XYZ file of C-alpha atoms in Angstrom:
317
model
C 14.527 5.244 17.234
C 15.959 4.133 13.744
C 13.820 4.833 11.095
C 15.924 4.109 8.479
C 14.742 0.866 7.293
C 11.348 2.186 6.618
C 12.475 3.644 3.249
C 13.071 2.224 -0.238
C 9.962 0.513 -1.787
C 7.159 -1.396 0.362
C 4.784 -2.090 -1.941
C 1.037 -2.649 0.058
C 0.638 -6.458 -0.698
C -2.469 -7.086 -2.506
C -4.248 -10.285 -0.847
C -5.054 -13.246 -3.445
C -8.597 -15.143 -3.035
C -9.598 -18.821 -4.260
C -13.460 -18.748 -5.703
C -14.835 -19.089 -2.625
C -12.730 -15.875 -1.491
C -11.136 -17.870 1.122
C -7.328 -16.824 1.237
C -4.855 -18.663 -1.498
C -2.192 -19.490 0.614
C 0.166 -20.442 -2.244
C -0.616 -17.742 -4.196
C 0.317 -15.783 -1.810
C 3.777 -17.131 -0.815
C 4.490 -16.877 -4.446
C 2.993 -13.412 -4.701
C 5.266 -12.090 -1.486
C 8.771 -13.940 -2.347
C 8.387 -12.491 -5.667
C 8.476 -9.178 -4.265
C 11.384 -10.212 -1.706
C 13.348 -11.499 -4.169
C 12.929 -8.593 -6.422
C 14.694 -6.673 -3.634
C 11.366 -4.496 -1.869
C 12.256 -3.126 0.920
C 9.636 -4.278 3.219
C 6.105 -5.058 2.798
C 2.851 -2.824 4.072
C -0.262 -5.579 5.279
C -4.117 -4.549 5.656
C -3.766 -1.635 3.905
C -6.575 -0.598 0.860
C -4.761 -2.695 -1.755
C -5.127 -5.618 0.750
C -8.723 -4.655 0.874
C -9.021 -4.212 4.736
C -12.204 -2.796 4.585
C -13.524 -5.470 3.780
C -12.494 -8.061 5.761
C -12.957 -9.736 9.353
C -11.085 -9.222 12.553
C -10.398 -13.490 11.888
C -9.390 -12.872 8.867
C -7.291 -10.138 9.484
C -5.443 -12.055 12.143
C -5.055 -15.291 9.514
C -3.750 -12.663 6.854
C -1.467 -11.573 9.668
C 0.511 -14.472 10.827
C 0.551 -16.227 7.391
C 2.375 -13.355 6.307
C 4.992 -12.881 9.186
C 5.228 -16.514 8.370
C 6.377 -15.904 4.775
C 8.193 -12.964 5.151
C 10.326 -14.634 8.088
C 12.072 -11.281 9.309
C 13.848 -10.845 5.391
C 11.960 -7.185 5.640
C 10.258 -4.896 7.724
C 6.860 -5.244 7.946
C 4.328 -2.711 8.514
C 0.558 -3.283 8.936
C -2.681 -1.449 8.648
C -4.774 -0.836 11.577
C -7.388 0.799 10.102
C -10.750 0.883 11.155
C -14.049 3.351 11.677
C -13.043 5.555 15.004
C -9.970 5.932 17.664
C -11.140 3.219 19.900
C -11.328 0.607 17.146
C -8.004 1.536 16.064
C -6.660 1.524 18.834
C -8.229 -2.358 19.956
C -6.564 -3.274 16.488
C -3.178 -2.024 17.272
C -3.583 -4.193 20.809
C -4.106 -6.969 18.531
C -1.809 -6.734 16.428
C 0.730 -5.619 18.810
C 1.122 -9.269 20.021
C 2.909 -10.252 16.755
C 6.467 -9.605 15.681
C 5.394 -6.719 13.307
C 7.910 -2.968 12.300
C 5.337 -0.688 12.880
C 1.831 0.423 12.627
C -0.273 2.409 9.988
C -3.597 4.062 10.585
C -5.944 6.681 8.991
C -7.753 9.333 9.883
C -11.718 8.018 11.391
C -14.030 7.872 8.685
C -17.417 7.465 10.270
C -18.454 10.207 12.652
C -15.974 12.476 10.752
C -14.170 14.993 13.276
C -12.031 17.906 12.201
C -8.315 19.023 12.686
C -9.000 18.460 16.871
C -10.057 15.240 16.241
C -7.797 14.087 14.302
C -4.660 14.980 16.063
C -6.074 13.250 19.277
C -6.667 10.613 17.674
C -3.478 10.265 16.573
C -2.067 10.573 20.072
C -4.631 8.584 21.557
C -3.115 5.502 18.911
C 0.558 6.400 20.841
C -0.772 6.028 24.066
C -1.769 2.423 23.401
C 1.358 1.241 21.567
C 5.291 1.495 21.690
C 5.217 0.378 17.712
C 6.529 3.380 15.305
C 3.358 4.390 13.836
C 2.629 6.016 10.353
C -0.255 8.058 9.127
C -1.850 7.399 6.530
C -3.454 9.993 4.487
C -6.035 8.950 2.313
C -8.628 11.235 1.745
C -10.814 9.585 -1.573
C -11.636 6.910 1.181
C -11.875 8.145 4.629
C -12.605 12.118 3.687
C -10.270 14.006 5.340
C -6.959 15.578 4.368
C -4.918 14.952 7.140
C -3.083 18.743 7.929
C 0.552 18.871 6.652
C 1.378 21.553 10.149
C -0.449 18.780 12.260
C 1.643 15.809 10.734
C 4.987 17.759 11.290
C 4.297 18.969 14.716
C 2.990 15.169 15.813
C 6.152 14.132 13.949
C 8.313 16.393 16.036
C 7.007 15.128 19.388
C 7.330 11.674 18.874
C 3.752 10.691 18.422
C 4.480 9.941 14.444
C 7.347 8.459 13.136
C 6.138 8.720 9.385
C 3.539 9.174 6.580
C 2.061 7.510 3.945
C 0.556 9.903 1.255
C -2.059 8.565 -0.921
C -3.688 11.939 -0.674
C -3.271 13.115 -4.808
C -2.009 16.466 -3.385
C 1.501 16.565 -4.995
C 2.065 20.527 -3.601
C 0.696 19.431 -0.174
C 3.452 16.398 0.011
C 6.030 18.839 -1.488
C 6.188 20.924 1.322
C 5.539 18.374 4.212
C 9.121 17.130 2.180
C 10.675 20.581 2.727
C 9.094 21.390 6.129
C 10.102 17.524 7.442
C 13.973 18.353 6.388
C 14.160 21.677 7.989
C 12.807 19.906 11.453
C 15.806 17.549 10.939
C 13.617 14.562 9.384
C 11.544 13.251 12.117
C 9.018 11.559 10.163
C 9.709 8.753 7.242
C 7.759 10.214 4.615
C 6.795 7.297 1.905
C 4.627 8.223 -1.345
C 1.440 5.981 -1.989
C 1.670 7.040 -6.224
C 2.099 4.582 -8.824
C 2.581 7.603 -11.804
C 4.499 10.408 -9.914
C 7.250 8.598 -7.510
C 9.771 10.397 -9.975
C 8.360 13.832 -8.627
C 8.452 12.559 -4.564
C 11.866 11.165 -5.076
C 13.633 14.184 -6.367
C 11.970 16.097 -3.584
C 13.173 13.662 -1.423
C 10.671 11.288 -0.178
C 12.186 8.137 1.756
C 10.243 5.373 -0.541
C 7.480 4.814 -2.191
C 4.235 2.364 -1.233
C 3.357 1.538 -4.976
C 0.242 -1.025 -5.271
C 1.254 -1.458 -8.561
C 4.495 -2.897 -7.175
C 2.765 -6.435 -6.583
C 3.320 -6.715 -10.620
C 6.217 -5.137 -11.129
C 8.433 -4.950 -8.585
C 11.737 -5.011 -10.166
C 10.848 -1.916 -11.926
C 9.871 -0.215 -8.806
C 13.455 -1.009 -6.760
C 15.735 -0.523 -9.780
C 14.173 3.369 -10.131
C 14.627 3.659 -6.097
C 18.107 2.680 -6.868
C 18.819 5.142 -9.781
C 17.407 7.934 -7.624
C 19.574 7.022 -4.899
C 22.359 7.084 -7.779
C 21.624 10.589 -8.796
C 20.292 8.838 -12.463
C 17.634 11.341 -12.677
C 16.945 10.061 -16.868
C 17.054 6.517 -15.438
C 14.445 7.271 -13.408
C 11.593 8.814 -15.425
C 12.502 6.582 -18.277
C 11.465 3.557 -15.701
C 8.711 5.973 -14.579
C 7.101 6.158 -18.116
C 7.141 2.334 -17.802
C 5.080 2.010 -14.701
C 2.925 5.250 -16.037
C 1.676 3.055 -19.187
C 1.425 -0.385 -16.929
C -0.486 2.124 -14.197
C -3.067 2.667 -17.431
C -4.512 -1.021 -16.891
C -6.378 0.885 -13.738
C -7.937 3.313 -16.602
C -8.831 0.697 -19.047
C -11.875 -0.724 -16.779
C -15.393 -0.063 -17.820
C -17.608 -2.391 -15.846
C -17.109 -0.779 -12.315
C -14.816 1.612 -10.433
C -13.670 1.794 -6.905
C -12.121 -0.619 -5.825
C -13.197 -3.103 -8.477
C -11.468 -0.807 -11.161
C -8.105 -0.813 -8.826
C -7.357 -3.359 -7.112
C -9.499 -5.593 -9.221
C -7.071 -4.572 -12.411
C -3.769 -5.533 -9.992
C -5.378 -8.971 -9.432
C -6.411 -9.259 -12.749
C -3.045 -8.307 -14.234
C -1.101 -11.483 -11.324
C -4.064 -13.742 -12.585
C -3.227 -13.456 -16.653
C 0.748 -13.627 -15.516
C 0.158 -16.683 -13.500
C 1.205 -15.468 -10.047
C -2.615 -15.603 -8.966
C -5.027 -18.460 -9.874
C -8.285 -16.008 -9.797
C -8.577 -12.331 -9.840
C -11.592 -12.809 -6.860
C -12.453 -9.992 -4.900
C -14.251 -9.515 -1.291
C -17.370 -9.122 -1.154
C -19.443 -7.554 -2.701
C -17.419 -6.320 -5.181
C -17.177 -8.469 -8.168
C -14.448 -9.817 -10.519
C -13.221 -8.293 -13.738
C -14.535 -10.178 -16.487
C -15.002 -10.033 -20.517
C -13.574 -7.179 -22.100
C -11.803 -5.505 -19.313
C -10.090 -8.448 -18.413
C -8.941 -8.888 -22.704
C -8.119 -4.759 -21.918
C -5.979 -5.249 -19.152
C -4.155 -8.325 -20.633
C -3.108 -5.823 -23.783
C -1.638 -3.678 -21.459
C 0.483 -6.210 -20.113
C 1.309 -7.253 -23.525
C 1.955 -3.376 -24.395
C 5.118 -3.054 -21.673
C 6.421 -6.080 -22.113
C 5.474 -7.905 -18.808
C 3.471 -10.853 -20.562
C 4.460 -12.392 -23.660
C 2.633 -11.015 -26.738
C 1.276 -14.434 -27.788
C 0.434 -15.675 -24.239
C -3.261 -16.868 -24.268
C -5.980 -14.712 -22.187
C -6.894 -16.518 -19.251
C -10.324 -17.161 -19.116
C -12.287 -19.060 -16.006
C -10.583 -20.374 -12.647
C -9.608 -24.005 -11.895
C-alpha cells in the first residue's frame, strides 16, 4: 500500500454554520478551495475541528458527500469515524466506507474507558471491518487515553495501522514513535495535530502536519512544509513564529473554553476575513461575541492576515 500521499499538510476542515446552524454550503466551498488552491495536501473531515461530536449521523453523511463533492478527487481525503465504543466505530466506518473517501481516522473509546487491551482490539476490531488505510488518532484532552507509542508501532508493523495523528501535547512521546517508526522501515504515516510546534515534528521527521489553524492560513502552513522539505531550517521557524502569534487568537478568549475557545476563535477569525458569514457553533456551545471577538480581530490585524483598518464585523446577515 502507498502511503505516500498522506503527507504534507491536511489541515482538519473546520465546518461553517448559517444562524440556524444548518450547514453554509457556500461558505464552505469557499472555505475548502481556498485551502486547495493554497496547495494542502489533502483534507481531514469529522474530525474535532469539524466538531464531530456534536453532530448527527444525517448530518455527518450531508457533511460527507458535500465535501467529496467539492474536493472532486484534487486531494486525498481522510475522514473521522469517531464515536463512543468499537462497535459504533466500526458501524461508522461501514458507512462511510460506501463513499469514495483515502482513508479512515478513529480514536481511542471514550465512554466505558478500557486500558492498553482494549484499545489495541479495538483497533484491530476497526481493520476487520474495513480495507480503508486507517489512522489513529491520539487525542487524549478529549477521549482520556494516551494511546501507547509500543502499541501504535507494533499495530503499525502488522498492517492493522497505516498512520497516526498526534494531537496528544506529548512532544517526547511523538519524538520517539518518529525514531522507533524509521528504524521499523516507516510503516505508519505519522502526521502532527500542533499548530505551535510543527517546526519541532518536522525536523524529527514527521510526514505532515494536521494544523486546525490551517483553515486561516493555509499558505503559511504549505510554504513551511516546503522549506522543510528544502532543508530551510531558518525558513521554517521564521514561518513558525508566524503561525505561533496567529495560534495566540485561541489564548485571547475569555468568555468560555473548550471548544468554544478553539474552534470558536478559527470560525471567528474566517468570519472577520470574510470566508465565513457567522462564526455559529453546534449546539450548545455558543458564539464568540463582544470583546473576544474585537480580541481575536487584533490578532489578525497583528500578523498581517486582515487589513489594519478593516472594520470588526459585528452581527450576521
Amino acid at each position: 500500500m502507498d502511503l505516500s500521499k498522506f503527507s504534507g499538510v491536511i489541515p482538519p476542515v473546520i465546518i461553517p454554520l448559517k444562524a440556524d446552524r444548518s450547514l453554509d454550503l457556500p461558505a464552505f466551498e469557499l472555505s475548502i478551495n481556498r485551502m486547495i488552491d493554497a496547495g494542502v495536501h489533502g483534507l481531514f473531515f469529522l474530525g474535532s475541528s469539524g466538531e464531530v461530536a456534536f453532530v448527527t449521523d444525517e448530518e455527518r453523511k450531508q457533511i460527507l458527500v458535500e465535501a467529496l463533492a467539492i474536493v472532486d478527487h484534487r486531494v486525498p481525503v481522510l475522514v473521522g469515524i469517531i464515536d463512543i465504543e468499537t462497535n459504533r466505530v466500526i458501524d461508522q466506518a461501514k458507512r462511510v466506507s460506501k463513499y469514495d473517501v483515502d482513508a479512515l481516522v478513529a480514536t481511542a473509546p471514550f465512554y466505558a474507558l478500557g486500558g492498553p487491551y482494549e484499545n489495541e482490539r479495538h483497533f484491530r476490531q476497526i481493520r476487520q471491518a474495513t480495507d480503508l488505510p486507517l489512522f489513529a488518532y491520539d487525542l487524549p484532552a478529549c477521549v482520556h487515553t494516551k494511546l501507547d507509542g509500543n502499541m501504535l508501532l507494533q499495530l503499525g508493523k502488522e498492517g492493522v495501522l497505516q498512520g497516526v495523528k498526534d494531537s496528544s501535547g506529548d512532544d517526547v512521546a511523538f519524538r520517539w514513535l518518529l525514531i522507533e517508526n524509521r528504524d521499523a522501515g516507516h510503516p505508519m504515516q505519522l502526521l502532527t495535530g500542533h499548530e505551535v510546534v510543527v517546526d519541532g515534528a518536522y525536523l524529527g521527521g514527521a510526514d505532515g502536519s494536521v494544523p486546525g489553524l490551517a483553515n486561516i492560513d493555509p499558505v503559511s502552513y504549505v510554504e513551511q512544509w516546503n522549506a522543510a522539505q528544502a532543508g530551510d531550517w531558518e525558513r521554517v521557524a521564521e514561518l513558525q513564529d508566524h503561525l505561533a502569534r496567529l495560534m495566540m487568537m485561541t489564548r485571547r478568549v475569555t468568555a468560555t473554553v473548550g471548544f468554544g475557545a478553539g474552534v470558536g476563535a478559527f470560525k471567528t477569525a474566517l468570519w472577520q476575513m470574510g470566508v465565513y458569514n457567522t462564526n455559529q457553533m453546534r449546539e450548545p456551545v455558543q458564539a464568540l461575541i463582544g470583546e473576544d471577538v474585537k480580541a481575536i480581530a487584533n490578532v489578525l490585524r497583528g500578523c498581517g492576515v486582515i487589513d489594519p483598518d478593516a472594520p470588526i464585523r459585528e452581527g450576521w446577515a
